[in-house]
Amino acid sequence: EAQLSRALSTSSDWCLRHSKEAAAKGQLEQEASALQMKMTELSAQLHLVEEKSRTEREELRDQLLQLSAENASIKLDNQRLRSELTSSEEKFRGFHAEARHLKSSILKYENLVEKYKKK
């Protein structure tokens, strides 16, 4: 009878332990399922962020290429304008020298006219 009592007690202990372990296992399975769902959600978010980042990089690259092309065009235009400015300055100096020469000639002719008038 004592042996039967111990066997029943041990059996009862094992049943209680099994119930606790089953509850703990159920809890762990729920946590694992929740973590799996969270991981799936985070993977989807990561994919969206990566796609958005890729799109933004492509847009920035296109903008950079466009701005680089504009910059090269502006540099060429600037170089052309500087060349034209240098050429215009040289022409201006030439015209200015010619104007001084003509003014000097006019003064000489005016002086000659005055001399002839006095004679």
N, CA and C atoms as an extended XYZ file, in Angstrom:
357
Properties=species:S:1:pos:R:3:atomname:S:1:resname:S:1:resid:I:1 pbc="F F F"
N         0.817       -1.183        0.000 N   GLU     1
C         0.000        0.000        0.000 CA  GLU     1
C         0.872        1.262        0.000 C   GLU     1
N         1.938        1.280        0.732 N   ALA     2
C         2.855        2.413        0.765 CA  ALA     2
C         3.490        2.599       -0.609 C   ALA     2
N         3.795        1.459       -1.207 N   GLN     3
C         4.414        1.522       -2.528 CA  GLN     3
C         3.407        2.094       -3.536 C   GLN     3
N         2.156        1.713       -3.424 N   LEU     4
C         1.118        2.220       -4.303 CA  LEU     4
C         0.916        3.708       -4.064 C   LEU     4
N         0.957        4.115       -2.818 N   SER     5
C         0.807        5.518       -2.462 CA  SER     5
C         1.949        6.340       -3.053 C   SER     5
N         3.172        5.812       -2.971 N   ARG     6
C         4.329        6.509       -3.550 CA  ARG     6
C         4.214        6.575       -5.067 C   ARG     6
N         3.744        5.499       -5.657 N   ALA     7
C         3.590        5.458       -7.113 CA  ALA     7
C         2.546        6.479       -7.550 C   ALA     7
N         1.440        6.572       -6.810 N   LEU     8
C         0.411        7.559       -7.128 CA  LEU     8
C         0.940        8.978       -6.935 C   LEU     8
N         1.692        9.184       -5.867 N   SER     9
C         2.273       10.497       -5.596 CA  SER     9
C         3.256       10.877       -6.704 C   SER     9
N         4.098        9.911       -7.084 N   THR    10
C         5.078       10.150       -8.145 CA  THR    10
C         4.350       10.416       -9.464 C   THR    10
N         3.300        9.630       -9.710 N   SER    11
C         2.515        9.814      -10.928 CA  SER    11
C         1.863       11.191      -10.934 C   SER    11
N         1.344       11.599       -9.791 N   SER    12
C         0.722       12.914       -9.681 CA  SER    12
C         1.756       14.017       -9.901 C   SER    12
N         2.948       13.821       -9.330 N   ASP    13
C         4.034       14.801       -9.526 CA  ASP    13
C         4.410       14.904      -11.007 C   ASP    13
N         4.502       13.724      -11.654 N   TRP    14
C         4.857       13.712      -13.069 CA  TRP    14
C         3.764       14.380      -13.916 C   TRP    14
N         2.513       14.158      -13.572 N   CYS    15
C         1.407       14.797      -14.306 CA  CYS    15
C         1.463       16.317      -14.141 C   CYS    15
N         1.704       16.762      -12.904 N   LEU    16
C         1.803       18.201      -12.640 CA  LEU    16
C         2.988       18.803      -13.403 C   LEU    16
N         4.117       18.084      -13.353 N   ARG    17
C         5.315       18.567      -14.058 CA  ARG    17
C         5.062       18.615      -15.566 C   ARG    17
N         4.392       17.561      -16.069 N   HIS    18
C         4.088       17.510      -17.499 CA  HIS    18
C         3.179       18.685      -17.890 C   HIS    18
N         2.190       18.993      -17.064 N   SER    19
C         1.284       20.113      -17.338 CA  SER    19
C         2.052       21.428      -17.383 C   SER    19
N         2.954       21.609      -16.412 N   LYS    20
C         3.762       22.838      -16.380 CA  LYS    20
C         4.647       22.930      -17.620 C   LYS    20
N         5.273       21.799      -17.983 N   GLU    21
C         6.155       21.782      -19.158 CA  GLU    21
C         5.356       22.036      -20.439 C   GLU    21
N         4.155       21.454      -20.508 N   ALA    22
C         3.306       21.659      -21.686 CA  ALA    22
C         2.896       23.128      -21.788 C   ALA    22
N         2.566       23.747      -20.635 N   ALA    23
C         2.201       25.165      -20.635 CA  ALA    23
C         3.399       26.018      -21.049 C   ALA    23
N         4.576       25.681      -20.521 N   ALA    24
C         5.790       26.425      -20.875 CA  ALA    24
C         6.092       26.259      -22.364 C   ALA    24
N         5.901       25.020      -22.860 N   LYS    25
C         6.139       24.766      -24.281 CA  LYS    25
C         5.168       25.588      -25.132 C   LYS    25
N         3.912       25.623      -24.732 N   GLY    26
C         2.916       26.418      -25.456 CA  GLY    26
C         3.293       27.893      -25.466 C   GLY    26
N         3.740       28.385      -24.318 N   GLN    27
C         4.167       29.794      -24.210 CA  GLN    27
C         5.358       30.066      -25.133 C   GLN    27
N         6.331       29.154      -25.126 N   LEU    28
C         7.509       29.319      -25.991 CA  LEU    28
C         7.117       29.268      -27.471 C   LEU    28
N         6.177       28.394      -27.815 N   GLU    29
C         5.724       28.317      -29.206 CA  GLU    29
C         5.027       29.609      -29.619 C   GLU    29
N         4.224       30.185      -28.707 N   GLN    30
C         3.573       31.466      -29.005 CA  GLN    30
C         4.610       32.572      -29.199 C   GLN    30
N         5.615       32.598      -28.319 N   GLU    31
C         6.676       33.603      -28.441 CA  GLU    31
C         7.446       33.421      -29.746 C   GLU    31
N         7.729       32.144      -30.086 N   ALA    32
C         8.452       31.868      -31.333 CA  ALA    32
C         7.618       32.310      -32.534 C   ALA    32
N         6.316       32.061      -32.484 N   SER    33
C         5.430       32.472      -33.573 CA  SER    33
C         5.383       33.996      -33.683 C   SER    33
N         5.285       34.672      -32.529 N   ALA    34
C         5.262       36.138      -32.528 CA  ALA    34
C         6.574       36.692      -33.073 C   ALA    34
N         7.690       36.086      -32.668 N   LEU    35
C         8.998       36.539      -33.170 CA  LEU    35
C         9.119       36.298      -34.673 C   LEU    35
N         8.585       35.170      -35.135 N   GLN    36
C         8.623       34.877      -36.566 CA  GLN    36
C         7.815       35.917      -37.348 C   GLN    36
N         6.640       36.283      -36.817 N   MET    37
C         5.819       37.307      -37.473 CA  MET    37
C         6.544       38.649      -37.481 C   MET    37
N         7.169       38.980      -36.357 N   LYS    38
C         7.906       40.245      -36.262 CA  LYS    38
C         9.063       40.249      -37.261 C   LYS    38
N         9.743       39.105      -37.380 N   MET    39
C        10.860       39.001      -38.312 CA  MET    39
C        10.370       39.171      -39.756 C   MET    39
N         9.231       38.577      -40.077 N   THR    40
C         8.656       38.716      -41.416 CA  THR    40
C         8.301       40.175      -41.687 C   THR    40
N         7.711       40.819      -40.695 N   GLU    41
C         7.343       42.234      -40.820 CA  GLU    41
C         8.575       43.108      -41.017 C   GLU    41
N         9.610       42.851      -40.227 N   LEU    42
C        10.844       43.639      -40.341 CA  LEU    42
C        11.535       43.391      -41.676 C   LEU    42
N        11.475       42.155      -42.170 N   SER    43
C        12.060       41.860      -43.483 CA  SER    43
C        11.343       42.639      -44.576 C   SER    43
N        10.017       42.716      -44.470 N   ALA    44
C         9.249       43.477      -45.459 CA  ALA    44
C         9.605       44.958      -45.383 C   ALA    44
N         9.727       45.485      -44.166 N   GLN    45
C        10.108       46.894      -44.001 CA  GLN    45
C        11.497       47.142      -44.572 C   GLN    45
N        12.416       46.220      -44.295 N   LEU    46
C        13.781       46.354      -44.813 CA  LEU    46
C        13.764       46.374      -46.339 C   LEU    46
N        12.972       45.501      -46.931 N   HIS    47
C        12.881       45.457      -48.393 CA  HIS    47
C        12.369       46.793      -48.936 C   HIS    47
N        11.339       47.352      -48.285 N   LEU    48
C        10.800       48.644      -48.728 CA  LEU    48
C        11.840       49.755      -48.600 C   LEU    48
N        12.558       49.763      -47.484 N   VAL    49
C        13.582       50.793      -47.264 CA  VAL    49
C        14.702       50.653      -48.289 C   VAL    49
N        15.113       49.411      -48.564 N   GLU    50
C        16.169       49.194      -49.554 CA  GLU    50
C        15.715       49.651      -50.939 C   GLU    50
N        14.469       49.360      -51.292 N   GLU    51
C        13.940       49.766      -52.597 CA  GLU    51
C        13.875       51.289      -52.700 C   GLU    51
N        13.393       51.926      -51.636 N   LYS    52
C        13.317       53.389      -51.624 CA  LYS    52
C        14.719       53.991      -51.727 C   LYS    52
N        15.662       53.412      -50.999 N   SER    53
C        17.043       53.901      -51.021 CA  SER    53
C        17.642       53.751      -52.418 C   SER    53
N        17.376       52.613      -53.061 N   ARG    54
C        17.892       52.385      -54.410 CA  ARG    54
C        17.311       53.422      -55.375 C   ARG    54
N        16.018       53.669      -55.258 N   THR    55
C        15.365       54.658      -56.123 CA  THR    55
C        15.960       56.044      -55.902 C   THR    55
N        16.151       56.418      -54.637 N   GLU    56
C        16.729       57.735      -54.329 CA  GLU    56
C        18.151       57.845      -54.861 C   GLU    56
N        18.946       56.766      -54.721 N   ARG    57
C        20.318       56.785      -55.251 CA  ARG    57
C        20.312       56.983      -56.761 C   ARG    57
N        19.397       56.294      -57.450 N   GLU    58
C        19.320       56.441      -58.905 CA  GLU    58
C        18.922       57.863      -59.291 C   GLU    58
N        17.969       58.437      -58.555 N   GLU    59
C        17.557       59.815      -58.835 CA  GLU    59
C        18.707       60.782      -58.591 C   GLU    59
N        19.434       60.587      -57.492 N   LEU    60
C        20.573       61.462      -57.190 CA  LEU    60
C        21.675       61.308      -58.235 C   LEU    60
N        21.897       60.066      -58.687 N   ARG    61
C        22.909       59.832      -59.722 CA  ARG    61
C        22.510       60.551      -61.005 C   ARG    61
N        21.224       60.456      -61.375 N   ASP    62
C        20.748       61.142      -62.581 CA  ASP    62
C        20.901       62.657      -62.446 C   ASP    62
N        20.574       63.182      -61.261 N   GLN    63
C        20.740       64.627      -61.026 CA  GLN    63
C        22.207       65.016      -61.143 C   GLN    63
N        23.080       64.190      -60.568 N   LEU    64
C        24.515       64.477      -60.625 CA  LEU    64
C        25.005       64.493      -62.067 C   LEU    64
N        24.569       63.517      -62.851 N   LEU    65
C        24.971       63.479      -64.259 CA  LEU    65
C        24.467       64.712      -65.004 C   LEU    65
N        23.224       65.097      -64.734 N   GLN    66
C        22.658       66.279      -65.391 CA  GLN    66
C        23.429       67.535      -64.991 C   GLN    66
N        23.696       67.677      -63.685 N   LEU    67
C        24.425       68.861      -63.222 CA  LEU    67
C        25.859       68.874      -63.750 C   LEU    67
N        26.471       67.705      -63.856 N   SER    68
C        27.827       67.635      -64.408 CA  SER    68
C        27.831       68.074      -65.868 C   SER    68
N        26.822       67.632      -66.613 N   ALA    69
C        26.728       68.034      -68.024 CA  ALA    69
C        26.503       69.541      -68.129 C   ALA    69
N        25.617       70.072      -67.285 N   GLU    70
C        25.372       71.519      -67.294 CA  GLU    70
C        26.641       72.278      -66.925 C   GLU    70
N        27.366       71.772      -65.936 N   ASN    71
C        28.604       72.417      -65.498 CA  ASN    71
C        29.627       72.442      -66.630 C   ASN    71
N        29.759       71.319      -67.333 N   ALA    72
C        30.704       71.266      -68.453 CA  ALA    72
C        30.294       72.258      -69.539 C   ALA    72
N        28.999       72.331      -69.811 N   SER    73
C        28.502       73.269      -70.823 CA  SER    73
C        28.764       74.713      -70.403 C   SER    73
N        28.521       75.009      -69.137 N   ILE    74
C        28.748       76.370      -68.629 CA  ILE    74
C        30.233       76.717      -68.683 C   ILE    74
N        31.095       75.744      -68.364 N   LYS    75
C        32.539       76.005      -68.433 CA  LYS    75
C        32.963       76.328      -69.859 C   LYS    75
N        32.437       75.563      -70.821 N   LEU    76
C        32.771       75.843      -72.226 CA  LEU    76
C        32.259       77.217      -72.644 C   LEU    76
N        31.042       77.535      -72.239 N   ASP    77
C        30.465       78.840      -72.563 CA  ASP    77
C        31.288       79.955      -71.924 C   ASP    77
N        31.698       79.751      -70.682 N   ASN    78
C        32.519       80.734      -69.969 CA  ASN    78
C        33.856       80.934      -70.690 C   ASN    78
N        34.456       79.838      -71.118 N   GLN    79
C        35.727       79.925      -71.844 CA  GLN    79
C        35.538       80.697      -73.154 C   GLN    79
N        34.432       80.400      -73.868 N   ARG    80
C        34.148       81.103      -75.120 CA  ARG    80
C        33.951       82.597      -74.863 C   ARG    80
N        33.204       82.929      -73.804 N   LEU    81
C        32.956       84.339      -73.490 CA  LEU    81
C        34.247       85.062      -73.106 C   LEU    81
N        35.118       84.393      -72.375 N   ARG    82
C        36.405       85.018      -72.019 CA  ARG    82
C        37.233       85.291      -73.269 C   ARG    82
N        37.205       84.334      -74.178 N   SER    83
C        37.940       84.512      -75.430 CA  SER    83
C        37.372       85.694      -76.216 C   SER    83
N        36.031       85.770      -76.270 N   GLU    84
C        35.399       86.897      -76.960 CA  GLU    84
C        35.721       88.217      -76.270 C   GLU    84
N        35.753       88.209      -74.937 N   LEU    85
C        36.078       89.425      -74.188 CA  LEU    85
C        37.502       89.872      -74.505 C   LEU    85
N        38.432       88.935      -74.514 N   THR    86
C        39.824       89.271      -74.831 CA  THR    86
C        39.915       89.855      -76.239 C   THR    86
N        39.223       89.223      -77.175 N   SER    87
C        39.227       89.713      -78.555 CA  SER    87
C        38.605       91.108      -78.636 C   SER    87
N        37.499       91.310      -77.921 N   SER    88
C        36.836       92.625      -77.926 CA  SER    88
C        37.721       93.688      -77.296 C   SER    88
N        38.418       93.326      -76.233 N   GLU    89
C        39.323       94.293      -75.592 CA  GLU    89
C        40.444       94.691      -76.542 C   GLU    89
N        40.977       93.706      -77.279 N   GLU    90
C        42.033       94.013      -78.248 CA  GLU    90
C        41.500       94.931      -79.354 C   GLU    90
N        40.283       94.637      -79.840 N   LYS    91
C        39.682       95.496      -80.872 CA  LYS    91
C        39.455       96.901      -80.323 C   LYS    91
N        38.990       96.974      -79.068 N   PHE    92
C        38.742       98.275      -78.456 CA  PHE    92
C        40.029       99.083      -78.385 C   PHE    92
N        41.114       98.424      -77.953 N   ARG    93
C        42.393       99.139      -77.888 CA  ARG    93
C        42.813       99.621      -79.279 C   ARG    93
N        42.581       98.780      -80.277 N   GLY    94
C        42.906       99.173      -81.652 CA  GLY    94
C        42.066      100.360      -82.100 C   GLY    94
N        40.749      100.297      -81.816 N   PHE    95
C        39.862      101.411      -82.186 CA  PHE    95
C        40.230      102.676      -81.431 C   PHE    95
N        40.593      102.515      -80.173 N   HIS    96
C        40.974      103.672      -79.360 CA  HIS    96
C        42.244      104.321      -79.930 C   HIS    96
N        43.209      103.492      -80.291 N   ALA    97
C        44.446      104.032      -80.881 CA  ALA    97
C        44.137      104.718      -82.214 C   ALA    97
N        43.256      104.109      -83.004 N   GLU    98
C        42.886      104.707      -84.290 CA  GLU    98
C        42.156      106.032      -84.072 C   GLU    98
N        41.300      106.078      -83.038 N   ALA    99
C        40.576      107.321      -82.737 CA  ALA    99
C        41.557      108.413      -82.327 C   ALA    99
N        42.558      108.078      -81.510 N   ARG   100
C        43.570      109.072      -81.127 CA  ARG   100
C        44.318      109.559      -82.363 C   ARG   100
N        44.655      108.610      -83.233 N   HIS   101
C        45.372      108.972      -84.449 CA  HIS   101
C        44.506      109.898      -85.326 C   HIS   101
N        43.218      109.554      -85.473 N   LEU   102
C        42.322      110.404      -86.275 CA  LEU   102
C        42.150      111.775      -85.642 C   LEU   102
N        42.038      111.804      -84.317 N   LYS   103
C        41.893      113.087      -83.623 CA  LYS   103
C        43.137      113.948      -83.860 C   LYS   103
N        44.284      113.296      -83.776 N   SER   104
C        45.535      114.015      -84.018 CA  SER   104
C        45.574      114.544      -85.455 C   SER   104
N        45.132      113.714      -86.398 N   SER   105
C        45.120      114.141      -87.806 CA  SER   105
C        44.162      115.307      -88.006 C   SER   105
N        42.997      115.223      -87.374 N   ILE   106
C        42.007      116.302      -87.498 CA  ILE   106
C        42.583      117.598      -86.956 C   ILE   106
N        43.255      117.522      -85.803 N   LEU   107
C        43.862      118.725      -85.223 CA  LEU   107
C        44.909      119.312      -86.168 C   LEU   107
N        45.682      118.442      -86.810 N   LYS   108
C        46.694      118.926      -87.759 CA  LYS   108
C        46.020      119.636      -88.926 C   LYS   108
N        44.953      118.992      -89.455 N   TYR   109
C        44.262      119.612      -90.586 CA  TYR   109
C        43.593      120.916      -90.184 C   TYR   109
N        43.036      120.961      -88.984 N   GLU   110
C        42.416      122.205      -88.519 CA  GLU   110
C        43.462      123.311      -88.392 C   GLU   110
N        44.634      122.943      -87.874 N   ASN   111
C        45.719      123.919      -87.762 CA  ASN   111
C        46.160      124.397      -89.147 C   ASN   111
N        46.241      123.473      -90.093 N   LEU   112
C        46.613      123.853      -91.456 CA  LEU   112
C        45.567      124.788      -92.060 C   LEU   112
N        44.298      124.470      -91.825 N   VAL   113
C        43.221      125.315      -92.346 CA  VAL   113
C        43.332      126.708      -91.742 C   VAL   113
N        43.594      126.783      -90.464 N   GLU   114
C        43.731      128.079      -89.794 CA  GLU   114
C        44.903      128.865      -90.383 C   GLU   114
N        45.998      128.160      -90.654 N   LYS   115
C        47.168      128.834      -91.234 CA  LYS   115
C        46.839      129.380      -92.619 C   LYS   115
N        46.113      128.578      -93.423 N   TYR   116
C        45.762      129.033      -94.766 CA  TYR   116
C        44.795      130.196      -94.717 C   TYR   116
N        43.908      130.193      -93.716 N   LYS   117
C        42.954      131.291      -93.587 CA  LYS   117
C        43.680      132.584      -93.236 C   LYS   117
N        44.705      132.474      -92.448 N   LYS   118
C        45.440      133.657      -92.029 CA  LYS   118
C        46.264      134.212      -93.187 C   LYS   118
N        46.612      133.420      -94.120 N   LYS   119
C        47.432      133.886      -95.241 CA  LYS   119
C        46.631      134.577      -96.224 C   LYS   119
